[in-house]
JSON list of C-alpha atoms in Angstrom, two decimals:
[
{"chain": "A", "resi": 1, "resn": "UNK", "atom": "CA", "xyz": [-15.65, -17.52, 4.73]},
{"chain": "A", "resi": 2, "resn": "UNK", "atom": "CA", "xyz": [-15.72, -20.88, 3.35]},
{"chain": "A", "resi": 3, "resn": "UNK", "atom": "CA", "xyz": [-16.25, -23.66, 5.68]},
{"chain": "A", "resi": 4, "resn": "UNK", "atom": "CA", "xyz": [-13.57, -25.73, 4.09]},
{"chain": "A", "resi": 5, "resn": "UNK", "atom": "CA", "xyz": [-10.89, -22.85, 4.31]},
{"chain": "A", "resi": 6, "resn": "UNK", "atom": "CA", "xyz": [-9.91, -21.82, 7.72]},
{"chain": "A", "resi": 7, "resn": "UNK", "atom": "CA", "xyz": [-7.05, -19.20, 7.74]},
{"chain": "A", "resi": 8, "resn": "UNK", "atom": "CA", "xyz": [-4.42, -19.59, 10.48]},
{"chain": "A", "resi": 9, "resn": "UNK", "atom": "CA", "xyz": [-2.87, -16.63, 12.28]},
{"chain": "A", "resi": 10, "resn": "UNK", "atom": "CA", "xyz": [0.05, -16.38, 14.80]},
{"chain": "A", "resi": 11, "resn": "UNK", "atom": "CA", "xyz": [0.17, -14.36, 17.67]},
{"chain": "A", "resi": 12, "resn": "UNK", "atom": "CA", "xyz": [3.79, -15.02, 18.19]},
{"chain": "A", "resi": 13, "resn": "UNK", "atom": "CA", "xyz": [4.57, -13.50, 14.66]},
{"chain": "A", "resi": 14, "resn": "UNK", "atom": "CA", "xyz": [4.54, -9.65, 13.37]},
{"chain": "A", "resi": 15, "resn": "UNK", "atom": "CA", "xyz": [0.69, -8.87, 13.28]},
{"chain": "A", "resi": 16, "resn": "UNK", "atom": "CA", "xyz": [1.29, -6.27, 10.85]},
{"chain": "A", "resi": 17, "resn": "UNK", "atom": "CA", "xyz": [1.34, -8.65, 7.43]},
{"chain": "A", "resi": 18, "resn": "UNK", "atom": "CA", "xyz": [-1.42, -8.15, 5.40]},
{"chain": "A", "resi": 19, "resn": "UNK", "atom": "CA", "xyz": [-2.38, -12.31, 5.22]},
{"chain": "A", "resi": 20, "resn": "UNK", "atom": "CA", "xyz": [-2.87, -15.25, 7.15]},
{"chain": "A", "resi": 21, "resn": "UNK", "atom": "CA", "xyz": [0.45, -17.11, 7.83]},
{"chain": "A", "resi": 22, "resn": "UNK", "atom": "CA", "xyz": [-0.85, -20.74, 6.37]},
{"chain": "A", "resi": 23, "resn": "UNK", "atom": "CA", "xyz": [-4.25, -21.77, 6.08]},
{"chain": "A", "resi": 24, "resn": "UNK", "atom": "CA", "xyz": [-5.98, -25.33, 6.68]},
{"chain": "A", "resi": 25, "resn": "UNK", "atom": "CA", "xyz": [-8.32, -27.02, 4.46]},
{"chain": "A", "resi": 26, "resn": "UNK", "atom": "CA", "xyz": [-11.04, -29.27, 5.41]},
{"chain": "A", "resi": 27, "resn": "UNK", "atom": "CA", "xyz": [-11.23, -32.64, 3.97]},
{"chain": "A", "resi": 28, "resn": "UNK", "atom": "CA", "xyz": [-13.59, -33.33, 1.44]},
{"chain": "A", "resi": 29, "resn": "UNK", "atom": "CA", "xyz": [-12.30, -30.75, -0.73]},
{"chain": "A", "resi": 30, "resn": "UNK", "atom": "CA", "xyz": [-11.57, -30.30, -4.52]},
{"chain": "A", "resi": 31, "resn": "UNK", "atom": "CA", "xyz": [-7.81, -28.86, -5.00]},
{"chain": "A", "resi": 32, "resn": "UNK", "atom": "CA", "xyz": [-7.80, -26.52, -7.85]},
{"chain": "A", "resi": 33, "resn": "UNK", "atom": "CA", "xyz": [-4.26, -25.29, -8.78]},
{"chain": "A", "resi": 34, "resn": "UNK", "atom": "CA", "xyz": [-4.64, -22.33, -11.16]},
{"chain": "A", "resi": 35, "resn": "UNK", "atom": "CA", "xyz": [-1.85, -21.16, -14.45]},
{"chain": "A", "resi": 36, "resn": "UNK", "atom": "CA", "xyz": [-0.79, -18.24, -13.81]},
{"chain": "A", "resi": 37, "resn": "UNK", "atom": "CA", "xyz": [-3.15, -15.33, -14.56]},
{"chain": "A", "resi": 38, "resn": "UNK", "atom": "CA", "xyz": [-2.33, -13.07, -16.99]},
{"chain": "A", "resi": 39, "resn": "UNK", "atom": "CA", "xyz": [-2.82, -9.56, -17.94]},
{"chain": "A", "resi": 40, "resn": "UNK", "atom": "CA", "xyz": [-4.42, -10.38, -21.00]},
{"chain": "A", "resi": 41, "resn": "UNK", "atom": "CA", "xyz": [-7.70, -9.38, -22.75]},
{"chain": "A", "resi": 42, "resn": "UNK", "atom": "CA", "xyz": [-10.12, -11.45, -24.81]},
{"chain": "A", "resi": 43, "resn": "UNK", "atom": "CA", "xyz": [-8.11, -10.96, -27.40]},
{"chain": "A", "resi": 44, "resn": "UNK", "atom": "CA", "xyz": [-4.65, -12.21, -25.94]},
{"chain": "A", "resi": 45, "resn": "UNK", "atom": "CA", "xyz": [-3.29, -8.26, -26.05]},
{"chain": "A", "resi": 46, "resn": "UNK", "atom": "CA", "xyz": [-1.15, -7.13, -22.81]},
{"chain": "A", "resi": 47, "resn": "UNK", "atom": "CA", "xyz": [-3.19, -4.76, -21.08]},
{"chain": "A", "resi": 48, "resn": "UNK", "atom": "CA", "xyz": [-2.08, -1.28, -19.12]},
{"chain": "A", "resi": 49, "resn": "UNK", "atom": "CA", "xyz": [1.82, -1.79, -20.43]},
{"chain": "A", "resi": 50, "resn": "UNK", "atom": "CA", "xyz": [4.37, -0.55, -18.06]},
{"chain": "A", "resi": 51, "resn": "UNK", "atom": "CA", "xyz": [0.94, 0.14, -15.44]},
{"chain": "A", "resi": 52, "resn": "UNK", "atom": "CA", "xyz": [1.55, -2.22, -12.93]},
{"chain": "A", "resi": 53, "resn": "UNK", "atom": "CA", "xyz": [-1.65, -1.73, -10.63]},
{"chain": "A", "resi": 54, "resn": "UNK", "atom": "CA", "xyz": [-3.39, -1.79, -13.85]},
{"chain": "A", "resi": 55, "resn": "UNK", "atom": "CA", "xyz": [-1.71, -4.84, -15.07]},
{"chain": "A", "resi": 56, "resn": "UNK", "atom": "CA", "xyz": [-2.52, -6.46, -11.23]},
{"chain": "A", "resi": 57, "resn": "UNK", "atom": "CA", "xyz": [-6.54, -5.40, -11.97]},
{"chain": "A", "resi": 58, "resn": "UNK", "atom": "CA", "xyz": [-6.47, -7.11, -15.46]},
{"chain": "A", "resi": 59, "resn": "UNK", "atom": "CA", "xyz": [-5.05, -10.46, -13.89]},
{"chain": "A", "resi": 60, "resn": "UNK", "atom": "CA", "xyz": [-7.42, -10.84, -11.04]},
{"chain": "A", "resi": 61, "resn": "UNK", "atom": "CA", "xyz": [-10.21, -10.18, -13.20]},
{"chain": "A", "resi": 62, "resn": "UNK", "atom": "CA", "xyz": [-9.35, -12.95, -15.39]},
{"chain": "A", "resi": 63, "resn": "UNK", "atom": "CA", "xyz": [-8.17, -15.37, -11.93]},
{"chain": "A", "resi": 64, "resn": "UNK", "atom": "CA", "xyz": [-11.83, -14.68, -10.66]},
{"chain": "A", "resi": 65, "resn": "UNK", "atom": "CA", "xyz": [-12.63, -15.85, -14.09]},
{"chain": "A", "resi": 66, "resn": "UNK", "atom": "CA", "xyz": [-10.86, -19.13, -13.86]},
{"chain": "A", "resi": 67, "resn": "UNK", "atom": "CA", "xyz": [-11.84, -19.89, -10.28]},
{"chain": "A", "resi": 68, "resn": "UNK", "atom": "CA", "xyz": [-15.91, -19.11, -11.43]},
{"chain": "A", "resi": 69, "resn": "UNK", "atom": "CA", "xyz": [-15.52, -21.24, -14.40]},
{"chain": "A", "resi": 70, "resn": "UNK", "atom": "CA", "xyz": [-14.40, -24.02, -11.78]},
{"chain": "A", "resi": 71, "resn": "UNK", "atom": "CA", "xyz": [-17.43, -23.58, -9.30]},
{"chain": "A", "resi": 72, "resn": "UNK", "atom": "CA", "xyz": [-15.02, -21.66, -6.69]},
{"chain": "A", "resi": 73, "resn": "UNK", "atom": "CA", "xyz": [-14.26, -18.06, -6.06]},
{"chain": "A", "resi": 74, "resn": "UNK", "atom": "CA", "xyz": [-11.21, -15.80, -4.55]},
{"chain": "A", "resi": 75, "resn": "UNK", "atom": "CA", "xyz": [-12.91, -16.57, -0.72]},
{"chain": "A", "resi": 76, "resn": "UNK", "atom": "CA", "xyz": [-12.14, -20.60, -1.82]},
{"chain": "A", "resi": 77, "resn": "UNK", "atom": "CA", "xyz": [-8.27, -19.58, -2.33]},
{"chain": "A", "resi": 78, "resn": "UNK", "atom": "CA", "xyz": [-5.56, -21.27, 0.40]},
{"chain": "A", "resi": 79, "resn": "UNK", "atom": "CA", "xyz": [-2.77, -19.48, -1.50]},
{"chain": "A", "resi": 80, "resn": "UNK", "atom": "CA", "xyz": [-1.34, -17.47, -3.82]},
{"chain": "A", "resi": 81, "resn": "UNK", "atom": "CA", "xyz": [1.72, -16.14, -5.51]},
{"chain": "A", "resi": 82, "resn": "UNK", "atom": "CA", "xyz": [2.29, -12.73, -6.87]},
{"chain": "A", "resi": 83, "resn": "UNK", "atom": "CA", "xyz": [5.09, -12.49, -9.97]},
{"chain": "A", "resi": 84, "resn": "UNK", "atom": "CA", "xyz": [5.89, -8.74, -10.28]},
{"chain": "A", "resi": 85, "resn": "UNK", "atom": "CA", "xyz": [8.57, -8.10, -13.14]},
{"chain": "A", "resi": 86, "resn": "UNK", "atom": "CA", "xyz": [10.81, -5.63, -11.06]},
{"chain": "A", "resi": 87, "resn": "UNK", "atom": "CA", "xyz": [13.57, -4.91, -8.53]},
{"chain": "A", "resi": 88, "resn": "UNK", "atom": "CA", "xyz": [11.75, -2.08, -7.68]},
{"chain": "A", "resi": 89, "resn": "UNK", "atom": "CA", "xyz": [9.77, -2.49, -3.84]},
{"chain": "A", "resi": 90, "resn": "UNK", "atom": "CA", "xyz": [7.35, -0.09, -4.94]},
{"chain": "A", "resi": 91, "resn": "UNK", "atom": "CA", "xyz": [6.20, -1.75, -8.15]},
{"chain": "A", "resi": 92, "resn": "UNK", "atom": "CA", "xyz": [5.50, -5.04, -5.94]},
{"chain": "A", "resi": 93, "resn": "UNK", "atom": "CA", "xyz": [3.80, -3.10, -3.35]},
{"chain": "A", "resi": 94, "resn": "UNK", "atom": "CA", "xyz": [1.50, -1.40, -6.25]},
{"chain": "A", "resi": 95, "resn": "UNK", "atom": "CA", "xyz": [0.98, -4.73, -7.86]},
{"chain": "A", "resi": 96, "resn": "UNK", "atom": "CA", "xyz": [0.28, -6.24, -4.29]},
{"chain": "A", "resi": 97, "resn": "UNK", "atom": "CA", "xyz": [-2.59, -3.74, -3.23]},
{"chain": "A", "resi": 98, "resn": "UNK", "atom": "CA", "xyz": [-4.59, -4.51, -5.69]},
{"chain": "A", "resi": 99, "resn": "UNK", "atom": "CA", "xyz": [-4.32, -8.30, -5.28]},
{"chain": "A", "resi": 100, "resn": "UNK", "atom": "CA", "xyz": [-4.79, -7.51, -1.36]},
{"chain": "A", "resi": 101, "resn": "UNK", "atom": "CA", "xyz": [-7.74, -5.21, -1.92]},
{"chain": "A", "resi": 102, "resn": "UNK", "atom": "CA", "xyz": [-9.33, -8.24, -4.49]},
{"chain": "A", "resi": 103, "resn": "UNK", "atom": "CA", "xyz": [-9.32, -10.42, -2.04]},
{"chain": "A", "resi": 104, "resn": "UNK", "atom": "CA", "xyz": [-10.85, -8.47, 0.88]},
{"chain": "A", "resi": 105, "resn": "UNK", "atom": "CA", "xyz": [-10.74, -9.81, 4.22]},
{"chain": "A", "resi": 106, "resn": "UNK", "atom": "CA", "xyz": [-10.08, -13.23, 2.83]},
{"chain": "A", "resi": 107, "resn": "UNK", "atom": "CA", "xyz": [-6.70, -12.56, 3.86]},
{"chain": "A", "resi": 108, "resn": "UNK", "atom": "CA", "xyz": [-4.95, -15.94, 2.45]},
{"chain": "A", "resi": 109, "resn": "UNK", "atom": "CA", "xyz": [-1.60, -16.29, 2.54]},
{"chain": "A", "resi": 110, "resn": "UNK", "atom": "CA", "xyz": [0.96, -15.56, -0.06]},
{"chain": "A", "resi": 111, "resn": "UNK", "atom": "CA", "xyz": [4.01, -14.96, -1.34]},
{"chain": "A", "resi": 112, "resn": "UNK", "atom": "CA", "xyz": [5.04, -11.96, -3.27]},
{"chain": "A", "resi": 113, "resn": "UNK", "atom": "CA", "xyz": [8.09, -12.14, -5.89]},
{"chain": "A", "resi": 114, "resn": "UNK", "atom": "CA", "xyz": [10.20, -10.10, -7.53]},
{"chain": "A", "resi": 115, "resn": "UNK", "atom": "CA", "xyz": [11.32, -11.65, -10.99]},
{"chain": "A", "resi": 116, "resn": "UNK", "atom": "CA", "xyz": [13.52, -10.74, -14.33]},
{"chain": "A", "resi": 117, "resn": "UNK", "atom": "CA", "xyz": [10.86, -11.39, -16.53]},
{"chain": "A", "resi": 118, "resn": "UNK", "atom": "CA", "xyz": [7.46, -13.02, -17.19]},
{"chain": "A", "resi": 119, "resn": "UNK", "atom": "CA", "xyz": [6.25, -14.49, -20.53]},
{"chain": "A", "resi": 120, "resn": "UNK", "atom": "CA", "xyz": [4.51, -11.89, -22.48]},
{"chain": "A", "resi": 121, "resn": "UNK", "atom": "CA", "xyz": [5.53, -9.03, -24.28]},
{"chain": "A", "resi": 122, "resn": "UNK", "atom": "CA", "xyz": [4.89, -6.00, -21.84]},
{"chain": "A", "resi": 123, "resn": "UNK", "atom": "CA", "xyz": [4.04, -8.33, -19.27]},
{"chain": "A", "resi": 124, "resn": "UNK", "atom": "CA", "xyz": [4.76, -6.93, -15.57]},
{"chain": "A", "resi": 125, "resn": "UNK", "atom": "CA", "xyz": [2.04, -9.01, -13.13]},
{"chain": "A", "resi": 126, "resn": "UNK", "atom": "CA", "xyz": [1.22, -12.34, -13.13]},
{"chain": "A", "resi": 127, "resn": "UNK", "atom": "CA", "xyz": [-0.92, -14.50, -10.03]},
{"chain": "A", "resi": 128, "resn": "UNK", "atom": "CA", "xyz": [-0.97, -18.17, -9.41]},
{"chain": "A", "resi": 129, "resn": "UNK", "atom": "CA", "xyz": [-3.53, -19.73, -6.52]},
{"chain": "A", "resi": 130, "resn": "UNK", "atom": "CA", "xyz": [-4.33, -23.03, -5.11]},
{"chain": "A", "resi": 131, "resn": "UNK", "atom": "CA", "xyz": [-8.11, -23.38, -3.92]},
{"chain": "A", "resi": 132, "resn": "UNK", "atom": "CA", "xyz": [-10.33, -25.65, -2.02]},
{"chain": "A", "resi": 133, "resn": "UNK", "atom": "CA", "xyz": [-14.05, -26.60, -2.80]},
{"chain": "A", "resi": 134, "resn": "UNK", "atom": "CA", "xyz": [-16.25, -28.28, -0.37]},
{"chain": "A", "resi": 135, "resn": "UNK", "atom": "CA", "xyz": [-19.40, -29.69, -1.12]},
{"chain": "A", "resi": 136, "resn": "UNK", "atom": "CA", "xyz": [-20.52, -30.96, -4.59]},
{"chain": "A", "resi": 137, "resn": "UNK", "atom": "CA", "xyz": [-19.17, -28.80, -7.48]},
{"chain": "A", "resi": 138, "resn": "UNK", "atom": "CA", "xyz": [-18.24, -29.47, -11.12]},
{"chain": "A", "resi": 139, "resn": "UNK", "atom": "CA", "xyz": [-15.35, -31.79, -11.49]}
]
């Protein structure tokens, strides 16, 4: 775990989530507030249209990309918020397992959204996440 990231649980609240309820970071940090990750390829294409776990794969290949170029990685995330393009439960909940399984037991909280529409053309997932840095990175 990162030593400037400490995930906060509750054992007054359901233990059955599948993330931390808040998390706490350590001063000094970097923040790093990401865009919103995309299921886009090199070459700006939506990938895996109407494929929502596929679409969820694409974007936190290219969020692990962001947070790397930045001198962090997923375990330096204190939050993060899912966009799935549906009404549909199970679309959010395929979209979701894959963030969840990305992110491993760094469990960090988030929130997970149901929305009209996102920005690109066949667009169904898109992830946004705030992370912490300790120690002396690139700024």
């Amino acid at each position: 775990m990162n030593a400037g990231v400490r995930l906060i649980r509750n054992d007054d609240l359901a233990q059955t989530v599948e993330y931390a309820y808040a998390a706490e970071a350590a001063a000094p940090v970097r923040a790093l507030w990401t865009a919103g990750a995309c299921p886009l390829d090199a070459d700006g294409r939506t990938v895996a249209p109407g494929d929502y776990a596929g679409q969820a794969r694409q974007v936190m290949r290219n969020l692990t990309a962001v947070l790397e170029g930045a001198g962090a990685s997923l375990r330096d995330v204190v939050k993060t918020t899912v966009y799935v393009a549906s009404t549909r439960q199970e679309d959010l909940v395929a979209a979701w397992e894959v963030v969840r399984d990305h992110m491993g037991d760094h469990d960090a909280p988030s929130t997970l959204l149901g929305v009209t529409v996102l920005g690109y053309d066949d667009q169904l997932v898109e992830v946004e996440a705030v992370a912490v840095i300790t120690g002396d990175g690139p700024s």
